[in-house]
Amino acid sequence: EAGVAQSPRYKIIEKRQSVAFWCNPISGHATLYWYQQILGQGPKLLIQFQNNGVVDDSQLPKDRFSAERLKGVDSTLKIQPAKLEDSAVYLCASSPGQGSYNEQFFGPGTRLTVL
Amino acid sequence: AQSVTQLGSHVSVSEGALVLLRCNYSSSVPPYLFWYVQYPNQGLQLLLKYTTGATLVKGINGFEAEFKKSETSFHLTKPSAHMSDAAEYFCAVKTYGGSQGNLIFGKGTKLSVKP
């Protein structure tokens, strides 16, 4: 079974530029998550989708971050404009469902450096 | 609200020695607890999880953890460290309520294994 795919793996941009990340979850997984992992910290949830609907985006900085999951499969996370403090690894995860017993499977992440 | 505290950002052991990584949680309801491992430039991989039932949980790669409600702890152990265990380890608790399925992570403990 293929795992969670993410691209690009690395991205370097200058502040105020825009950037987009892509995630393809495990086939059949209804729930998709985007996490931000700043160096030296644990991952922090940015947004959770159930199929193509948003379940929780309470920690997403909506003035600059946006995410979509059209057709309930793959997803994109966009930052516009980027700030220095956005430098982090962006992890995508998926799970079969929303319930607490469902394990989350993580992709390899996209490492963003904002100069 | 749930939270997780990992004691020690960096732990160093010799090969063959006992591994003990500490995790304390805060939760007003019975928690679901997880340990994840992250190798360099990779996503997170589930080591083990506690939901209900037996308090001693066995995971992959010889790791185990014991849920102690009286101590609000979920420490990770392995009797004999191997070089391949060098990685970063994250303890996490799952949230309840409107955002079921979301993980709240600790800051992580980096494990080094000396030959």
PDB file of C-alpha atoms in Angstrom:
ATOM      1  CA  GLU A   1       0.000   0.000   0.000  1.00  0.00           C
ATOM      2  CA  ALA A   2       1.419   3.364  -0.997  1.00  0.00           C
ATOM      3  CA  GLY A   3       1.951   5.847   1.806  1.00  0.00           C
ATOM      4  CA  VAL A   4       1.135   9.539   2.046  1.00  0.00           C
ATOM      5  CA  ALA A   5       2.904  11.449  -0.689  1.00  0.00           C
ATOM      6  CA  GLN A   6       4.033  15.051  -0.403  1.00  0.00           C
ATOM      7  CA  SER A   7       5.770  17.432  -2.753  1.00  0.00           C
ATOM      8  CA  PRO A   8       8.019  19.243  -2.958  1.00  0.00           C
ATOM      9  CA  ARG A   9      10.297  17.844  -0.268  1.00  0.00           C
ATOM     10  CA  TYR A  10      12.231  21.086   0.085  1.00  0.00           C
ATOM     11  CA  LYS A  11      11.440  24.695  -0.762  1.00  0.00           C
ATOM     12  CA  ILE A  12      13.391  27.890  -0.245  1.00  0.00           C
ATOM     13  CA  ILE A  13      11.677  31.220  -0.803  1.00  0.00           C
ATOM     14  CA  GLU A  14      12.078  34.821   0.223  1.00  0.00           C
ATOM     15  CA  LYS A  15       9.704  36.522   2.608  1.00  0.00           C
ATOM     16  CA  ARG A  16       6.563  37.928   1.045  1.00  0.00           C
ATOM     17  CA  GLN A  17       6.651  35.291  -1.704  1.00  0.00           C
ATOM     18  CA  SER A  18       3.970  32.648  -2.149  1.00  0.00           C
ATOM     19  CA  VAL A  19       4.369  28.905  -1.865  1.00  0.00           C
ATOM     20  CA  ALA A  20       2.149  25.846  -2.230  1.00  0.00           C
ATOM     21  CA  PHE A  21       2.483  22.310  -0.949  1.00  0.00           C
ATOM     22  CA  TRP A  22       0.733  19.232  -2.252  1.00  0.00           C
ATOM     23  CA  CYS A  23      -0.400  16.098  -0.451  1.00  0.00           C
ATOM     24  CA  ASN A  24      -1.849  12.853  -1.736  1.00  0.00           C
ATOM     25  CA  PRO A  25      -3.230  10.732   1.109  1.00  0.00           C
ATOM     26  CA  ILE A  26      -3.454   6.978   1.299  1.00  0.00           C
ATOM     27  CA  SER A  27      -6.161   5.718  -1.032  1.00  0.00           C
ATOM     28  CA  GLY A  28      -9.535   5.542   0.668  1.00  0.00           C
ATOM     29  CA  HIS A  29      -8.602   7.658   3.669  1.00  0.00           C
ATOM     30  CA  ALA A  30     -11.388  10.095   4.398  1.00  0.00           C
ATOM     31  CA  THR A  31      -9.562  12.325   6.854  1.00  0.00           C
ATOM     32  CA  LEU A  32      -6.593  14.504   5.957  1.00  0.00           C
ATOM     33  CA  TYR A  33      -4.493  16.685   8.254  1.00  0.00           C
ATOM     34  CA  TRP A  34      -1.888  19.380   7.747  1.00  0.00           C
ATOM     35  CA  TYR A  35       0.611  19.946  10.571  1.00  0.00           C
ATOM     36  CA  GLN A  36       3.322  22.563  11.018  1.00  0.00           C
ATOM     37  CA  GLN A  37       6.491  21.407  12.760  1.00  0.00           C
ATOM     38  CA  ILE A  38       8.838  24.201  13.772  1.00  0.00           C
ATOM     39  CA  LEU A  39      12.399  23.185  14.590  1.00  0.00           C
ATOM     40  CA  GLY A  40      12.643  21.918  18.147  1.00  0.00           C
ATOM     41  CA  GLN A  41       8.897  21.507  18.588  1.00  0.00           C
ATOM     42  CA  GLY A  42       6.287  18.859  18.039  1.00  0.00           C
ATOM     43  CA  PRO A  43       3.894  19.055  15.116  1.00  0.00           C
ATOM     44  CA  LYS A  44       0.958  21.436  15.488  1.00  0.00           C
ATOM     45  CA  LEU A  45      -2.304  20.874  13.655  1.00  0.00           C
ATOM     46  CA  LEU A  46      -3.158  23.545  11.097  1.00  0.00           C
ATOM     47  CA  ILE A  47      -6.253  22.092   9.461  1.00  0.00           C
ATOM     48  CA  GLN A  48      -8.261  18.883   9.325  1.00  0.00           C
ATOM     49  CA  PHE A  49     -10.482  17.769   6.448  1.00  0.00           C
ATOM     50  CA  GLN A  50     -13.157  15.109   6.464  1.00  0.00           C
ATOM     51  CA  ASN A  51     -13.601  14.207   2.799  1.00  0.00           C
ATOM     52  CA  ASN A  52     -13.685  17.653   1.171  1.00  0.00           C
ATOM     53  CA  GLY A  53     -15.084  19.529   4.170  1.00  0.00           C
ATOM     54  CA  VAL A  54     -13.114  21.384   6.845  1.00  0.00           C
ATOM     55  CA  VAL A  55     -13.526  19.923  10.345  1.00  0.00           C
ATOM     56  CA  ASP A  56     -11.073  22.113  12.232  1.00  0.00           C
ATOM     57  CA  ASP A  57      -9.046  25.093  11.056  1.00  0.00           C
ATOM     58  CA  SER A  58      -8.907  26.931  14.366  1.00  0.00           C
ATOM     59  CA  GLN A  59      -5.100  27.121  14.351  1.00  0.00           C
ATOM     60  CA  LEU A  60      -4.693  28.069  10.696  1.00  0.00           C
ATOM     61  CA  PRO A  61      -3.475  31.684  10.252  1.00  0.00           C
ATOM     62  CA  LYS A  62      -6.165  32.510   7.767  1.00  0.00           C
ATOM     63  CA  ASP A  63      -4.753  35.877   6.815  1.00  0.00           C
ATOM     64  CA  ARG A  64      -1.933  34.105   4.980  1.00  0.00           C
ATOM     65  CA  PHE A  65      -2.593  30.377   4.943  1.00  0.00           C
ATOM     66  CA  SER A  66      -5.227  28.584   2.901  1.00  0.00           C
ATOM     67  CA  ALA A  67      -5.926  24.950   2.176  1.00  0.00           C
ATOM     68  CA  GLU A  68      -8.285  23.022   0.011  1.00  0.00           C
ATOM     69  CA  ARG A  69      -9.163  19.435  -0.658  1.00  0.00           C
ATOM     70  CA  LEU A  70     -11.160  19.404  -3.834  1.00  0.00           C
ATOM     71  CA  LYS A  71     -12.919  16.119  -4.633  1.00  0.00           C
ATOM     72  CA  GLY A  72     -11.978  14.806  -1.213  1.00  0.00           C
ATOM     73  CA  VAL A  73      -8.700  13.269  -2.297  1.00  0.00           C
ATOM     74  CA  ASP A  74      -5.480  15.252  -2.592  1.00  0.00           C
ATOM     75  CA  SER A  75      -4.934  18.588  -0.914  1.00  0.00           C
ATOM     76  CA  THR A  76      -2.915  21.763  -1.277  1.00  0.00           C
ATOM     77  CA  LEU A  77      -1.711  24.123   1.422  1.00  0.00           C
ATOM     78  CA  LYS A  78      -0.760  27.638   0.387  1.00  0.00           C
ATOM     79  CA  ILE A  79       1.057  30.438   2.142  1.00  0.00           C
ATOM     80  CA  GLN A  80       0.725  33.948   0.750  1.00  0.00           C
ATOM     81  CA  PRO A  81       2.697  35.992   1.654  1.00  0.00           C
ATOM     82  CA  ALA A  82       5.278  34.002   3.578  1.00  0.00           C
ATOM     83  CA  LYS A  83       6.965  35.307   6.736  1.00  0.00           C
ATOM     84  CA  LEU A  84      10.259  34.304   8.289  1.00  0.00           C
ATOM     85  CA  GLU A  85       8.439  32.516  11.103  1.00  0.00           C
ATOM     86  CA  ASP A  86       6.776  30.196   8.585  1.00  0.00           C
ATOM     87  CA  SER A  87      10.043  28.309   8.208  1.00  0.00           C
ATOM     88  CA  ALA A  88       9.120  24.808   9.285  1.00  0.00           C
ATOM     89  CA  VAL A  89       8.372  21.303   8.091  1.00  0.00           C
ATOM     90  CA  TYR A  90       4.819  20.909   6.846  1.00  0.00           C
ATOM     91  CA  LEU A  91       3.508  17.417   7.434  1.00  0.00           C
ATOM     92  CA  CYS A  92       0.480  15.879   5.839  1.00  0.00           C
ATOM     93  CA  ALA A  93      -1.255  12.922   7.451  1.00  0.00           C
ATOM     94  CA  SER A  94      -4.298  10.835   6.644  1.00  0.00           C
ATOM     95  CA  SER A  95      -6.491   8.384   8.484  1.00  0.00           C
ATOM     96  CA  PRO A  96      -9.350   6.098   7.496  1.00  0.00           C
ATOM     97  CA  GLY A  97     -11.848   8.115   9.521  1.00  0.00           C
ATOM     98  CA  GLN A  98     -12.289  10.791  12.110  1.00  0.00           C
ATOM     99  CA  GLY A  99     -12.663   8.691  15.216  1.00  0.00           C
ATOM    100  CA  SER A 100     -10.106   8.575  17.973  1.00  0.00           C
ATOM    101  CA  TYR A 101      -9.122   4.978  17.262  1.00  0.00           C
ATOM    102  CA  ASN A 102      -8.031   5.755  13.733  1.00  0.00           C
ATOM    103  CA  GLU A 103      -4.277   5.860  13.321  1.00  0.00           C
ATOM    104  CA  GLN A 104      -2.813   8.791  11.436  1.00  0.00           C
ATOM    105  CA  PHE A 105      -0.254   7.997   8.745  1.00  0.00           C
ATOM    106  CA  PHE A 106       2.260  10.722   8.019  1.00  0.00           C
ATOM    107  CA  GLY A 107       3.978  11.749   4.839  1.00  0.00           C
ATOM    108  CA  PRO A 108       7.693  12.679   4.710  1.00  0.00           C
ATOM    109  CA  GLY A 109       6.963  16.405   4.950  1.00  0.00           C
ATOM    110  CA  THR A 110       7.967  19.521   3.064  1.00  0.00           C
ATOM    111  CA  ARG A 111      10.780  21.551   4.592  1.00  0.00           C
ATOM    112  CA  LEU A 112      10.181  25.263   3.970  1.00  0.00           C
ATOM    113  CA  THR A 113      12.904  27.844   4.473  1.00  0.00           C
ATOM    114  CA  VAL A 114      11.888  31.502   4.296  1.00  0.00           C
ATOM    115  CA  LEU A 115      14.800  33.910   3.833  1.00  0.00           C
TER     116      LEU A 115
ATOM    117  CA  ALA B   1      -7.820  20.662  27.386  1.00  0.00           C
ATOM    118  CA  GLN B   2      -5.258  17.967  26.821  1.00  0.00           C
ATOM    119  CA  SER B   3      -1.518  18.553  26.870  1.00  0.00           C
ATOM    120  CA  VAL B   4       1.702  16.565  26.859  1.00  0.00           C
ATOM    121  CA  THR B   5       5.057  17.238  28.505  1.00  0.00           C
ATOM    122  CA  GLN B   6       8.172  15.344  27.512  1.00  0.00           C
ATOM    123  CA  LEU B   7      10.952  15.534  30.053  1.00  0.00           C
ATOM    124  CA  GLY B   8      14.350  15.953  28.459  1.00  0.00           C
ATOM    125  CA  SER B   9      14.826  17.273  24.963  1.00  0.00           C
ATOM    126  CA  HIS B  10      17.880  15.081  24.473  1.00  0.00           C
ATOM    127  CA  VAL B  11      18.688  11.650  25.900  1.00  0.00           C
ATOM    128  CA  SER B  12      21.926   9.804  25.245  1.00  0.00           C
ATOM    129  CA  VAL B  13      22.468   6.108  25.999  1.00  0.00           C
ATOM    130  CA  SER B  14      25.060   3.509  25.159  1.00  0.00           C
ATOM    131  CA  GLU B  15      24.264   0.670  22.816  1.00  0.00           C
ATOM    132  CA  GLY B  16      22.724  -2.148  24.824  1.00  0.00           C
ATOM    133  CA  ALA B  17      21.596   0.112  27.655  1.00  0.00           C
ATOM    134  CA  LEU B  18      18.046   0.740  28.798  1.00  0.00           C
ATOM    135  CA  VAL B  19      16.119   3.426  26.968  1.00  0.00           C
ATOM    136  CA  LEU B  20      13.672   5.494  29.042  1.00  0.00           C
ATOM    137  CA  LEU B  21      11.859   8.447  27.491  1.00  0.00           C
ATOM    138  CA  ARG B  22       9.473  10.281  29.778  1.00  0.00           C
ATOM    139  CA  CYS B  23       6.038  11.613  28.954  1.00  0.00           C
ATOM    140  CA  ASN B  24       3.439  13.141  31.251  1.00  0.00           C
ATOM    141  CA  TYR B  25      -0.007  14.115  30.083  1.00  0.00           C
ATOM    142  CA  SER B  26      -2.833  16.315  31.227  1.00  0.00           C
ATOM    143  CA  SER B  27      -6.370  15.334  30.400  1.00  0.00           C
ATOM    144  CA  SER B  28      -9.736  15.790  32.037  1.00  0.00           C
ATOM    145  CA  VAL B  29     -11.032  12.603  30.416  1.00  0.00           C
ATOM    146  CA  PRO B  30      -9.472   9.175  29.899  1.00  0.00           C
ATOM    147  CA  PRO B  31      -6.799   9.853  27.303  1.00  0.00           C
ATOM    148  CA  TYR B  32      -5.704   8.115  24.177  1.00  0.00           C
ATOM    149  CA  LEU B  33      -1.900   8.242  24.154  1.00  0.00           C
ATOM    150  CA  PHE B  34       0.633   7.635  21.428  1.00  0.00           C
ATOM    151  CA  TRP B  35       4.352   7.453  20.827  1.00  0.00           C
ATOM    152  CA  TYR B  36       5.702   8.339  17.394  1.00  0.00           C
ATOM    153  CA  VAL B  37       9.265   8.109  16.072  1.00  0.00           C
ATOM    154  CA  GLN B  38      10.746  10.442  13.478  1.00  0.00           C
ATOM    155  CA  TYR B  39      13.948   9.586  11.636  1.00  0.00           C
ATOM    156  CA  PRO B  40      15.861  12.408   9.942  1.00  0.00           C
ATOM    157  CA  ASN B  41      14.060  13.852   6.930  1.00  0.00           C
ATOM    158  CA  GLN B  42      11.159  11.453   7.339  1.00  0.00           C
ATOM    159  CA  GLY B  43       7.610  11.667   8.561  1.00  0.00           C
ATOM    160  CA  LEU B  44       6.339  10.311  11.849  1.00  0.00           C
ATOM    161  CA  GLN B  45       5.815   6.594  12.352  1.00  0.00           C
ATOM    162  CA  LEU B  46       3.559   5.165  15.033  1.00  0.00           C
ATOM    163  CA  LEU B  47       5.451   3.132  17.637  1.00  0.00           C
ATOM    164  CA  LEU B  48       2.556   2.233  19.905  1.00  0.00           C
ATOM    165  CA  LYS B  49      -0.702   3.515  21.302  1.00  0.00           C
ATOM    166  CA  TYR B  50      -2.859   3.218  24.401  1.00  0.00           C
ATOM    167  CA  THR B  51      -6.615   3.479  24.071  1.00  0.00           C
ATOM    168  CA  THR B  52      -8.283   1.241  26.636  1.00  0.00           C
ATOM    169  CA  GLY B  53      -7.585  -2.064  28.336  1.00  0.00           C
ATOM    170  CA  ALA B  54      -4.124  -3.332  29.242  1.00  0.00           C
ATOM    171  CA  THR B  55      -1.950  -0.570  30.604  1.00  0.00           C
ATOM    172  CA  LEU B  56       1.310  -2.076  29.341  1.00  0.00           C
ATOM    173  CA  VAL B  57       1.440  -1.558  25.617  1.00  0.00           C
ATOM    174  CA  LYS B  58       3.936  -3.223  23.308  1.00  0.00           C
ATOM    175  CA  GLY B  59       4.948  -1.601  20.064  1.00  0.00           C
ATOM    176  CA  ILE B  60       7.280  -2.079  17.167  1.00  0.00           C
ATOM    177  CA  ASN B  61      11.060  -2.415  17.359  1.00  0.00           C
ATOM    178  CA  GLY B  62      10.974  -3.741  20.921  1.00  0.00           C
ATOM    179  CA  PHE B  63       9.520  -0.604  22.499  1.00  0.00           C
ATOM    180  CA  GLU B  64       6.834  -0.616  25.151  1.00  0.00           C
ATOM    181  CA  ALA B  65       5.059   1.940  27.293  1.00  0.00           C
ATOM    182  CA  GLU B  66       3.016   1.786  30.460  1.00  0.00           C
ATOM    183  CA  PHE B  67      -0.011   3.936  31.120  1.00  0.00           C
ATOM    184  CA  LYS B  68      -0.059   5.019  34.773  1.00  0.00           C
ATOM    185  CA  LYS B  69      -3.170   6.978  35.563  1.00  0.00           C
ATOM    186  CA  SER B  70      -2.098   7.809  39.128  1.00  0.00           C
ATOM    187  CA  GLU B  71       1.102   9.392  37.825  1.00  0.00           C
ATOM    188  CA  THR B  72      -0.429  10.757  34.581  1.00  0.00           C
ATOM    189  CA  SER B  73       2.515   9.213  32.785  1.00  0.00           C
ATOM    190  CA  PHE B  74       3.127   7.196  29.638  1.00  0.00           C
ATOM    191  CA  HIS B  75       6.878   6.582  29.602  1.00  0.00           C
ATOM    192  CA  LEU B  76       8.501   4.772  26.685  1.00  0.00           C
ATOM    193  CA  THR B  77      11.080   2.055  27.351  1.00  0.00           C
ATOM    194  CA  LYS B  78      13.268  -0.411  25.522  1.00  0.00           C
ATOM    195  CA  PRO B  79      15.477  -2.882  27.415  1.00  0.00           C
ATOM    196  CA  SER B  80      18.462  -2.687  25.085  1.00  0.00           C
ATOM    197  CA  ALA B  81      19.234   0.240  22.796  1.00  0.00           C
ATOM    198  CA  HIS B  82      20.373  -0.313  19.243  1.00  0.00           C
ATOM    199  CA  MET B  83      22.179   2.155  17.023  1.00  0.00           C
ATOM    200  CA  SER B  84      19.177   2.192  14.714  1.00  0.00           C
ATOM    201  CA  ASP B  85      17.027   3.596  17.546  1.00  0.00           C
ATOM    202  CA  ALA B  86      18.683   6.999  17.204  1.00  0.00           C
ATOM    203  CA  ALA B  87      15.841   9.302  16.236  1.00  0.00           C
ATOM    204  CA  GLU B  88      13.409  11.813  17.671  1.00  0.00           C
ATOM    205  CA  TYR B  89      10.484  10.525  19.678  1.00  0.00           C
ATOM    206  CA  PHE B  90       7.193  12.291  20.202  1.00  0.00           C
ATOM    207  CA  CYS B  91       4.507  11.584  22.761  1.00  0.00           C
ATOM    208  CA  ALA B  92       0.989  12.644  21.787  1.00  0.00           C
ATOM    209  CA  VAL B  93      -2.516  12.722  23.194  1.00  0.00           C
ATOM    210  CA  LYS B  94      -5.665  12.668  21.152  1.00  0.00           C
ATOM    211  CA  THR B  95      -8.274  15.375  21.600  1.00  0.00           C
ATOM    212  CA  TYR B  96     -11.941  14.936  22.172  1.00  0.00           C
ATOM    213  CA  GLY B  97     -14.970  16.900  21.269  1.00  0.00           C
ATOM    214  CA  GLY B  98     -15.488  18.733  18.025  1.00  0.00           C
ATOM    215  CA  SER B  99     -12.041  17.886  16.699  1.00  0.00           C
ATOM    216  CA  GLN B 100     -11.980  14.175  17.321  1.00  0.00           C
ATOM    217  CA  GLY B 101      -8.889  12.544  15.974  1.00  0.00           C
ATOM    218  CA  ASN B 102      -6.535  15.489  16.404  1.00  0.00           C
ATOM    219  CA  LEU B 103      -3.180  14.829  18.007  1.00  0.00           C
ATOM    220  CA  ILE B 104      -1.472  17.163  20.453  1.00  0.00           C
ATOM    221  CA  PHE B 105       2.243  16.493  20.482  1.00  0.00           C
ATOM    222  CA  GLY B 106       4.963  17.045  23.017  1.00  0.00           C
ATOM    223  CA  LYS B 107       8.115  18.876  22.001  1.00  0.00           C
ATOM    224  CA  GLY B 108       9.982  15.674  21.337  1.00  0.00           C
ATOM    225  CA  THR B 109      13.015  13.889  22.767  1.00  0.00           C
ATOM    226  CA  LYS B 110      16.017  13.274  20.602  1.00  0.00           C
ATOM    227  CA  LEU B 111      17.628   9.921  21.382  1.00  0.00           C
ATOM    228  CA  SER B 112      21.306   9.410  20.687  1.00  0.00           C
ATOM    229  CA  VAL B 113      22.893   5.954  20.919  1.00  0.00           C
ATOM    230  CA  LYS B 114      26.621   5.706  21.524  1.00  0.00           C
ATOM    231  CA  PRO B 115      28.575   2.674  20.322  1.00  0.00           C
TER     232      PRO B 115
END
